[in-house]
C-alpha cells in the first residue's frame, strides 16, 4: 500500500507565492517520475510540471518561469514552488508519482487526494 499526502494549498492574492509538498509513504520499492497536475472547474486535468528520478524537469508553457518543481529522493517528497501566481492558476492540484511497490513487478501511477489553490485578483 502506497499513499501520497499533499500539503501547502490555500488562498493567496495575485502576485503571491505558495509551496506545495507531496510525500509518498508505504511499501515503496522505487519512485520514477513525480509530478503535479491541476484541474480547474469545468476543465480537464492537465500536467503542470514533472520531474524524473534524475532531476530532469518539464513544465506546461503557462507556468514556465513562475513555477519550480523539485524533489528530495531521501524523503520521497516532491515540491512545487509557485511564484507570481495569477487567478488562472486557481485549481485543485494533484500529486502524481510512478511508484514500484515493494515486491511488486511493474511500477504504477499513484495519485494524491488533491489540494485547493485559489488565487484572488
Short mmCIF file of N, CA, C and O in Angstrom, two decimals:
data_model
loop_
_atom_site.label_atom_id
_atom_site.label_comp_id
_atom_site.label_asym_id
_atom_site.label_seq_id
_atom_site.Cartn_x
_atom_site.Cartn_y
_atom_site.Cartn_z
N UNK A 1 0.85 -1.18 0.00
CA UNK A 1 0.00 0.00 0.00
C UNK A 1 0.89 1.24 0.00
O UNK A 1 1.84 1.34 0.78
N UNK A 2 0.56 2.18 -0.90
CA UNK A 2 1.31 3.43 -1.02
C UNK A 2 0.33 4.59 -0.92
O UNK A 2 -0.77 4.53 -1.46
N UNK A 3 0.75 5.63 -0.23
CA UNK A 3 -0.08 6.83 -0.11
C UNK A 3 0.73 8.05 -0.49
O UNK A 3 1.93 8.13 -0.24
N UNK A 4 0.05 9.03 -1.09
CA UNK A 4 0.63 10.34 -1.39
C UNK A 4 -0.15 11.37 -0.59
O UNK A 4 -1.37 11.47 -0.72
N UNK A 5 0.58 12.13 0.21
CA UNK A 5 -0.06 13.13 1.07
C UNK A 5 0.42 14.51 0.66
O UNK A 5 1.60 14.83 0.77
N UNK A 6 -0.53 15.35 0.22
CA UNK A 6 -0.21 16.70 -0.23
C UNK A 6 -0.46 17.71 0.88
O UNK A 6 -1.31 17.51 1.75
N UNK A 7 0.25 18.82 0.79
CA UNK A 7 0.02 19.94 1.71
C UNK A 7 0.48 21.22 1.05
O UNK A 7 1.22 21.18 0.06
N UNK A 8 0.01 22.35 1.60
CA UNK A 8 0.52 23.63 1.15
C UNK A 8 -0.43 24.48 0.32
O UNK A 8 -0.09 25.60 -0.03
N UNK A 9 -1.59 23.97 0.00
CA UNK A 9 -2.53 24.78 -0.76
C UNK A 9 -3.14 25.87 0.10
O UNK A 9 -2.88 25.96 1.30
N UNK A 10 -3.93 26.74 -0.54
CA UNK A 10 -4.58 27.80 0.21
C UNK A 10 -5.03 28.93 -0.68
O UNK A 10 -5.06 28.79 -1.91
N UNK A 11 -5.35 30.05 -0.04
CA UNK A 11 -5.80 31.24 -0.73
C UNK A 11 -4.68 32.28 -0.72
O UNK A 11 -4.09 32.55 0.34
N UNK A 12 -4.41 32.85 -1.88
CA UNK A 12 -3.34 33.84 -1.99
C UNK A 12 -3.77 34.91 -2.98
O UNK A 12 -4.55 34.63 -3.91
N UNK A 13 -3.27 36.12 -2.80
CA UNK A 13 -3.55 37.18 -3.75
C UNK A 13 -2.68 37.05 -4.99
O UNK A 13 -1.58 36.47 -4.94
N UNK A 14 -3.14 37.58 -6.09
CA UNK A 14 -2.36 37.58 -7.32
C UNK A 14 -0.99 38.21 -7.06
O UNK A 14 -0.89 39.22 -6.37
N UNK A 15 0.03 37.56 -7.61
CA UNK A 15 1.39 38.01 -7.40
C UNK A 15 2.07 37.32 -6.24
O UNK A 15 3.29 37.45 -6.07
N UNK A 16 1.31 36.60 -5.45
CA UNK A 16 1.86 35.92 -4.29
C UNK A 16 2.46 34.57 -4.63
O UNK A 16 2.55 34.18 -5.80
N UNK A 17 2.87 33.86 -3.57
CA UNK A 17 3.55 32.58 -3.73
C UNK A 17 2.95 31.53 -2.81
O UNK A 17 2.42 31.85 -1.74
N UNK A 18 3.05 30.29 -3.24
CA UNK A 18 2.70 29.14 -2.42
C UNK A 18 3.69 28.02 -2.72
O UNK A 18 4.23 27.95 -3.85
N UNK A 19 3.88 27.14 -1.75
CA UNK A 19 4.72 25.97 -1.97
C UNK A 19 3.93 24.73 -1.61
O UNK A 19 3.48 24.58 -0.47
N UNK A 20 3.77 23.85 -2.59
CA UNK A 20 3.09 22.58 -2.37
C UNK A 20 4.11 21.49 -2.09
O UNK A 20 5.20 21.48 -2.66
N UNK A 21 3.72 20.57 -1.21
CA UNK A 21 4.56 19.41 -0.91
C UNK A 21 3.73 18.15 -1.06
O UNK A 21 2.52 18.17 -0.83
N UNK A 22 4.39 17.08 -1.44
CA UNK A 22 3.72 15.79 -1.56
C UNK A 22 4.69 14.71 -1.13
O UNK A 22 5.74 14.52 -1.76
N UNK A 23 4.33 14.00 -0.06
CA UNK A 23 5.19 12.95 0.47
C UNK A 23 4.58 11.58 0.20
O UNK A 23 3.40 11.36 0.50
N UNK A 24 5.38 10.69 -0.34
CA UNK A 24 4.96 9.31 -0.57
C UNK A 24 5.36 8.46 0.62
O UNK A 24 6.47 8.61 1.15
N UNK A 25 4.46 7.56 1.01
CA UNK A 25 4.76 6.68 2.14
C UNK A 25 4.16 5.30 1.89
O UNK A 25 3.31 5.13 1.03
N UNK A 26 4.64 4.34 2.65
CA UNK A 26 4.14 2.98 2.50
C UNK A 26 5.24 2.04 2.00
O UNK A 26 6.42 2.29 2.19
N UNK A 27 4.81 0.99 1.35
CA UNK A 27 5.74 -0.04 0.89
C UNK A 27 6.36 0.35 -0.46
O UNK A 27 6.02 -0.20 -1.50
N UNK A 28 7.27 1.28 -0.40
CA UNK A 28 7.87 1.84 -1.62
C UNK A 28 9.15 1.11 -1.97
O UNK A 28 10.06 1.04 -1.16
N UNK A 29 9.18 0.60 -3.19
CA UNK A 29 10.40 -0.01 -3.69
C UNK A 29 11.26 1.05 -4.36
O UNK A 29 12.42 1.23 -4.02
N UNK A 30 10.67 1.74 -5.32
CA UNK A 30 11.37 2.82 -6.01
C UNK A 30 10.35 3.77 -6.61
O UNK A 30 9.20 3.40 -6.83
N UNK A 31 10.80 5.02 -6.85
CA UNK A 31 9.92 6.03 -7.44
C UNK A 31 10.57 6.55 -8.71
O UNK A 31 11.74 6.97 -8.67
N UNK A 32 9.85 6.54 -9.79
CA UNK A 32 10.35 7.10 -11.05
C UNK A 32 9.91 8.56 -11.13
O UNK A 32 10.26 9.36 -10.27
N UNK A 33 9.14 8.92 -12.13
CA UNK A 33 8.69 10.30 -12.28
C UNK A 33 7.75 10.70 -11.15
O UNK A 33 6.95 9.89 -10.68
N UNK A 34 7.84 11.96 -10.75
CA UNK A 34 6.87 12.57 -9.84
C UNK A 34 6.40 13.86 -10.49
O UNK A 34 7.17 14.52 -11.20
N UNK A 35 5.15 14.20 -10.26
CA UNK A 35 4.65 15.40 -10.92
C UNK A 35 3.45 16.01 -10.24
O UNK A 35 2.91 15.45 -9.27
N UNK A 36 3.07 17.15 -10.77
CA UNK A 36 1.89 17.87 -10.30
C UNK A 36 0.95 18.11 -11.47
O UNK A 36 1.38 18.55 -12.54
N UNK A 37 -0.31 17.82 -11.25
CA UNK A 37 -1.37 18.10 -12.20
C UNK A 37 -2.33 19.09 -11.52
O UNK A 37 -2.31 19.25 -10.31
N UNK A 38 -3.16 19.72 -12.34
CA UNK A 38 -4.20 20.58 -11.78
C UNK A 38 -5.46 20.46 -12.59
O UNK A 38 -5.44 20.16 -13.79
N UNK A 39 -6.58 20.72 -11.91
CA UNK A 39 -7.87 20.69 -12.58
C UNK A 39 -8.71 21.86 -12.09
O UNK A 39 -9.04 21.93 -10.90
N UNK A 40 -9.03 22.74 -13.00
CA UNK A 40 -9.89 23.88 -12.70
C UNK A 40 -11.33 23.49 -12.99
O UNK A 40 -11.59 22.57 -13.78
N UNK A 41 -12.30 24.18 -12.39
CA UNK A 41 -13.71 23.85 -12.61
C UNK A 41 -14.07 23.88 -14.09
O UNK A 41 -13.74 24.84 -14.80
N UNK A 42 -14.69 22.82 -14.56
CA UNK A 42 -15.13 22.75 -15.95
C UNK A 42 -14.02 22.46 -16.95
O UNK A 42 -14.27 22.48 -18.16
N UNK A 43 -12.82 22.19 -16.46
CA UNK A 43 -11.70 21.93 -17.37
C UNK A 43 -11.11 20.54 -17.11
O UNK A 43 -11.32 19.95 -16.05
N UNK A 44 -10.37 20.06 -18.08
CA UNK A 44 -9.70 18.78 -17.93
C UNK A 44 -8.47 18.91 -17.04
O UNK A 44 -7.87 19.99 -16.96
N UNK A 45 -8.12 17.82 -16.42
CA UNK A 45 -6.89 17.80 -15.63
C UNK A 45 -5.70 17.94 -16.57
O UNK A 45 -5.64 17.30 -17.62
N UNK A 46 -4.74 18.79 -16.19
CA UNK A 46 -3.57 18.99 -17.03
C UNK A 46 -2.28 18.83 -16.22
O UNK A 46 -2.25 19.13 -15.02
N UNK A 47 -1.24 18.39 -16.92
CA UNK A 47 0.07 18.30 -16.29
C UNK A 47 0.64 19.70 -16.12
O UNK A 47 0.69 20.47 -17.06
N UNK A 48 1.08 20.01 -14.92
CA UNK A 48 1.70 21.30 -14.63
C UNK A 48 3.22 21.18 -14.72
O UNK A 48 3.88 21.97 -15.39
N UNK A 49 3.77 20.19 -14.04
CA UNK A 49 5.22 20.00 -14.01
C UNK A 49 5.52 18.56 -13.65
O UNK A 49 4.75 17.91 -12.95
N UNK A 50 6.67 18.10 -14.11
CA UNK A 50 7.09 16.73 -13.90
C UNK A 50 8.60 16.71 -13.67
O UNK A 50 9.32 17.53 -14.23
N UNK A 51 9.05 15.77 -12.82
CA UNK A 51 10.49 15.63 -12.57
C UNK A 51 10.85 14.16 -12.52
O UNK A 51 10.18 13.37 -11.85
N UNK A 52 11.89 13.79 -13.23
CA UNK A 52 12.33 12.41 -13.25
C UNK A 52 13.14 12.10 -12.00
O UNK A 52 13.52 12.99 -11.23
N UNK A 53 13.44 10.83 -11.80
CA UNK A 53 14.25 10.43 -10.65
C UNK A 53 15.64 11.05 -10.72
O UNK A 53 16.30 11.25 -9.70
N UNK A 54 16.08 11.38 -11.93
CA UNK A 54 17.39 12.00 -12.11
C UNK A 54 17.36 13.51 -12.09
O UNK A 54 18.41 14.15 -12.25
N UNK A 55 16.17 14.09 -11.92
CA UNK A 55 16.07 15.54 -11.79
C UNK A 55 15.75 16.30 -13.06
O UNK A 55 15.77 17.53 -13.07
N UNK A 56 15.42 15.59 -14.13
CA UNK A 56 15.03 16.27 -15.37
C UNK A 56 13.60 16.76 -15.21
O UNK A 56 12.71 16.01 -14.82
N UNK A 57 13.39 18.04 -15.53
CA UNK A 57 12.09 18.66 -15.32
C UNK A 57 11.43 19.07 -16.63
O UNK A 57 12.11 19.29 -17.64
N UNK A 58 10.12 19.16 -16.60
CA UNK A 58 9.37 19.73 -17.70
C UNK A 58 8.16 20.44 -17.13
O UNK A 58 7.65 20.07 -16.07
N UNK A 59 7.71 21.48 -17.86
CA UNK A 59 6.63 22.34 -17.41
C UNK A 59 5.66 22.62 -18.54
O UNK A 59 6.05 22.70 -19.71
N UNK A 60 4.41 22.84 -18.17
CA UNK A 60 3.47 23.36 -19.14
C UNK A 60 3.86 24.81 -19.42
O UNK A 60 4.38 25.51 -18.53
N UNK A 61 3.65 25.27 -20.64
CA UNK A 61 4.12 26.60 -21.03
C UNK A 61 3.60 27.72 -20.12
O UNK A 61 4.31 28.69 -19.84
N UNK A 62 2.38 27.58 -19.64
CA UNK A 62 1.75 28.67 -18.89
C UNK A 62 2.40 28.93 -17.53
O UNK A 62 2.15 29.97 -16.92
N UNK A 63 3.23 28.00 -17.05
CA UNK A 63 3.86 28.20 -15.74
C UNK A 63 5.38 28.35 -15.82
O UNK A 63 6.03 28.60 -14.80
N UNK A 64 5.93 28.23 -17.00
CA UNK A 64 7.39 28.35 -17.15
C UNK A 64 7.85 29.72 -16.67
O UNK A 64 7.27 30.74 -17.00
N UNK A 65 8.92 29.70 -15.88
CA UNK A 65 9.45 30.94 -15.33
C UNK A 65 8.79 31.36 -14.03
O UNK A 65 9.29 32.27 -13.35
N UNK A 66 7.68 30.73 -13.68
CA UNK A 66 6.98 31.09 -12.44
C UNK A 66 6.98 29.95 -11.42
O UNK A 66 7.05 30.18 -10.22
N UNK A 67 6.88 28.71 -11.90
CA UNK A 67 6.82 27.55 -11.02
C UNK A 67 8.13 26.77 -11.11
O UNK A 67 8.76 26.71 -12.17
N UNK A 68 8.51 26.15 -9.99
CA UNK A 68 9.69 25.29 -9.96
C UNK A 68 9.35 23.99 -9.24
O UNK A 68 8.87 24.02 -8.10
N UNK A 69 9.59 22.88 -9.92
CA UNK A 69 9.39 21.58 -9.31
C UNK A 69 10.73 21.04 -8.83
O UNK A 69 11.76 21.24 -9.49
N UNK A 70 10.72 20.39 -7.68
CA UNK A 70 11.94 19.77 -7.15
C UNK A 70 11.54 18.54 -6.35
O UNK A 70 10.36 18.34 -6.06
N UNK A 71 12.53 17.74 -5.99
CA UNK A 71 12.23 16.54 -5.21
C UNK A 71 13.38 16.23 -4.28
O UNK A 71 14.53 16.57 -4.55
N UNK A 72 13.03 15.56 -3.18
CA UNK A 72 14.01 15.06 -2.23
C UNK A 72 13.84 13.55 -2.22
O UNK A 72 12.89 13.02 -1.62
N UNK A 73 14.73 12.85 -2.89
CA UNK A 73 14.58 11.40 -3.03
C UNK A 73 14.72 10.69 -1.68
O UNK A 73 14.10 9.64 -1.47
N UNK A 74 15.50 11.24 -0.78
CA UNK A 74 15.66 10.61 0.54
C UNK A 74 14.37 10.65 1.33
O UNK A 74 14.12 9.79 2.18
N UNK A 75 13.54 11.66 1.06
CA UNK A 75 12.27 11.82 1.77
C UNK A 75 11.07 11.40 0.94
O UNK A 75 9.93 11.53 1.39
N UNK A 76 11.32 10.91 -0.27
CA UNK A 76 10.22 10.52 -1.17
C UNK A 76 9.21 11.65 -1.32
O UNK A 76 7.99 11.42 -1.30
N UNK A 77 9.70 12.86 -1.48
CA UNK A 77 8.85 14.04 -1.49
C UNK A 77 9.12 14.88 -2.73
O UNK A 77 10.27 15.05 -3.14
N UNK A 78 8.04 15.41 -3.29
CA UNK A 78 8.14 16.33 -4.41
C UNK A 78 7.52 17.66 -3.99
O UNK A 78 6.56 17.69 -3.22
N UNK A 79 8.10 18.74 -4.51
CA UNK A 79 7.65 20.08 -4.16
C UNK A 79 7.27 20.85 -5.43
O UNK A 79 7.79 20.57 -6.51
N UNK A 80 6.40 21.83 -5.26
CA UNK A 80 6.09 22.75 -6.35
C UNK A 80 6.09 24.15 -5.76
O UNK A 80 5.19 24.51 -4.99
N UNK A 81 7.12 24.93 -6.09
CA UNK A 81 7.19 26.32 -5.68
C UNK A 81 6.49 27.15 -6.74
O UNK A 81 6.88 27.13 -7.91
N UNK A 82 5.46 27.87 -6.33
CA UNK A 82 4.65 28.65 -7.26
C UNK A 82 4.78 30.12 -6.92
O UNK A 82 4.37 30.55 -5.82
N UNK A 83 5.37 30.87 -7.83
CA UNK A 83 5.55 32.32 -7.66
C UNK A 83 4.74 33.08 -8.69
O UNK A 83 4.30 32.51 -9.70
N UNK A 84 4.57 34.37 -8.44
CA UNK A 84 3.84 35.23 -9.38
C UNK A 84 2.51 34.60 -9.78
O UNK A 84 2.16 34.56 -10.97
N UNK A 85 1.79 34.14 -8.81
CA UNK A 85 0.53 33.46 -9.08
C UNK A 85 -0.49 34.40 -9.70
O UNK A 85 -0.55 35.60 -9.37
N UNK A 86 -1.29 33.86 -10.59
CA UNK A 86 -2.35 34.60 -11.26
C UNK A 86 -3.67 33.87 -11.05
O UNK A 86 -3.67 32.66 -10.75
N UNK A 87 -4.79 34.57 -11.21
CA UNK A 87 -6.08 33.91 -10.98
C UNK A 87 -6.29 32.65 -11.82
O UNK A 87 -6.96 31.71 -11.37
N UNK A 88 -5.69 32.62 -12.99
CA UNK A 88 -5.82 31.44 -13.86
C UNK A 88 -5.14 30.20 -13.30
O UNK A 88 -5.34 29.09 -13.80
N UNK A 89 -4.33 30.36 -12.26
CA UNK A 89 -3.71 29.22 -11.61
C UNK A 89 -4.65 28.54 -10.61
O UNK A 89 -4.32 27.49 -10.06
N UNK A 90 -5.80 29.14 -10.36
CA UNK A 90 -6.76 28.57 -9.43
C UNK A 90 -7.22 27.20 -9.90
O UNK A 90 -7.71 27.06 -11.03
N UNK A 91 -7.07 26.21 -9.04
CA UNK A 91 -7.42 24.83 -9.40
C UNK A 91 -7.18 23.93 -8.20
O UNK A 91 -6.58 24.36 -7.20
N UNK A 92 -7.62 22.69 -8.33
CA UNK A 92 -7.19 21.66 -7.39
C UNK A 92 -5.92 21.05 -7.95
O UNK A 92 -5.88 20.64 -9.12
N UNK A 93 -4.88 21.01 -7.15
CA UNK A 93 -3.59 20.49 -7.58
C UNK A 93 -3.41 19.07 -7.01
O UNK A 93 -3.60 18.84 -5.81
N UNK A 94 -3.04 18.16 -7.91
CA UNK A 94 -2.87 16.76 -7.55
C UNK A 94 -1.43 16.32 -7.74
O UNK A 94 -0.82 16.61 -8.78
N UNK A 95 -0.93 15.61 -6.78
CA UNK A 95 0.39 14.99 -6.88
C UNK A 95 0.24 13.64 -7.58
O UNK A 95 -0.76 12.93 -7.39
N UNK A 96 1.23 13.29 -8.37
CA UNK A 96 1.23 12.03 -9.09
C UNK A 96 2.63 11.45 -9.05
O UNK A 96 3.61 12.19 -9.19
N UNK A 97 2.73 10.13 -8.86
CA UNK A 97 4.05 9.51 -8.81
C UNK A 97 3.99 8.10 -9.38
O UNK A 97 3.02 7.37 -9.14
N UNK A 98 5.03 7.75 -10.11
CA UNK A 98 5.16 6.43 -10.71
C UNK A 98 5.99 5.58 -9.74
O UNK A 98 7.21 5.75 -9.67
N UNK A 99 5.32 4.70 -9.01
CA UNK A 99 5.94 4.01 -7.89
C UNK A 99 5.90 2.49 -8.08
O UNK A 99 4.86 1.94 -8.43
N UNK A 100 7.04 1.88 -7.85
CA UNK A 100 7.06 0.42 -7.79
C UNK A 100 6.93 0.02 -6.33
O UNK A 100 7.79 0.34 -5.51
N UNK A 101 5.85 -0.66 -6.03
CA UNK A 101 5.63 -1.13 -4.67
C UNK A 101 6.60 -2.27 -4.39
O UNK A 101 6.93 -3.05 -5.29
N UNK A 102 7.06 -2.37 -3.15
CA UNK A 102 7.98 -3.44 -2.78
C UNK A 102 7.41 -4.80 -3.14
O UNK A 102 6.23 -5.07 -2.92
N UNK A 103 8.26 -5.61 -3.72
CA UNK A 103 7.95 -7.00 -4.08
C UNK A 103 6.96 -7.07 -5.23
O UNK A 103 6.47 -8.14 -5.55
N UNK A 104 6.65 -5.94 -5.83
CA UNK A 104 5.76 -5.96 -6.99
C UNK A 104 6.61 -5.95 -8.26
O UNK A 104 7.82 -5.74 -8.22
N UNK A 105 5.97 -6.19 -9.40
CA UNK A 105 6.69 -6.21 -10.65
C UNK A 105 6.85 -4.83 -11.23
O UNK A 105 7.85 -4.17 -11.05
N UNK A 106 5.80 -4.37 -11.96
CA UNK A 106 5.89 -3.09 -12.65
C UNK A 106 5.47 -1.93 -11.75
O UNK A 106 4.63 -2.09 -10.87
N UNK A 107 6.04 -0.74 -11.99
CA UNK A 107 5.56 0.44 -11.27
C UNK A 107 4.19 0.86 -11.78
O UNK A 107 3.83 0.57 -12.93
N UNK A 108 3.43 1.53 -10.93
CA UNK A 108 2.13 2.05 -11.32
C UNK A 108 2.00 3.49 -10.82
O UNK A 108 2.70 3.90 -9.89
N UNK A 109 1.10 4.24 -11.46
CA UNK A 109 0.91 5.64 -11.09
C UNK A 109 -0.04 5.73 -9.90
O UNK A 109 -1.09 5.07 -9.86
N UNK A 110 0.34 6.56 -8.95
CA UNK A 110 -0.48 6.82 -7.78
C UNK A 110 -0.81 8.30 -7.71
O UNK A 110 -0.03 9.15 -8.16
N UNK A 111 -1.98 8.62 -7.11
CA UNK A 111 -2.45 10.00 -7.02
C UNK A 111 -2.65 10.40 -5.57
O UNK A 111 -3.07 9.58 -4.74
N UNK A 112 -2.40 11.69 -5.30
CA UNK A 112 -2.78 12.26 -4.03
C UNK A 112 -4.24 12.66 -4.05
O UNK A 112 -4.92 12.54 -5.08
N UNK A 113 -4.72 13.14 -2.92
CA UNK A 113 -6.15 13.47 -2.79
C UNK A 113 -6.47 14.85 -3.36
O UNK A 113 -7.65 15.17 -3.56
N UNK A 114 -5.47 15.65 -3.61
CA UNK A 114 -5.69 16.99 -4.16
C UNK A 114 -5.66 18.06 -3.10
O UNK A 114 -6.09 17.84 -1.96
N UNK A 115 -5.17 19.23 -3.46
CA UNK A 115 -5.16 20.38 -2.56
C UNK A 115 -5.60 21.62 -3.35
O UNK A 115 -5.16 21.82 -4.48
N UNK A 116 -6.48 22.40 -2.76
CA UNK A 116 -7.04 23.55 -3.45
C UNK A 116 -6.08 24.74 -3.41
O UNK A 116 -5.56 25.09 -2.34
N UNK A 117 -5.88 25.34 -4.56
CA UNK A 117 -5.13 26.60 -4.66
C UNK A 117 -6.08 27.63 -5.28
O UNK A 117 -6.63 27.40 -6.36
N UNK A 118 -6.27 28.72 -4.56
CA UNK A 118 -7.15 29.79 -5.04
C UNK A 118 -6.37 31.09 -5.06
O UNK A 118 -5.78 31.49 -4.05
N UNK A 119 -6.35 31.73 -6.22
CA UNK A 119 -5.64 33.00 -6.39
C UNK A 119 -6.67 34.09 -6.65
O UNK A 119 -7.41 34.04 -7.64
N UNK A 120 -6.71 35.06 -5.77
CA UNK A 120 -7.68 36.14 -5.91
C UNK A 120 -7.05 37.32 -6.66
O UNK A 120 -5.85 37.58 -6.54
N UNK A 121 -7.88 38.03 -7.38
CA UNK A 121 -7.37 39.16 -8.18
C UNK A 121 -7.41 40.46 -7.39
O UNK A 121 -7.94 40.53 -6.30
#
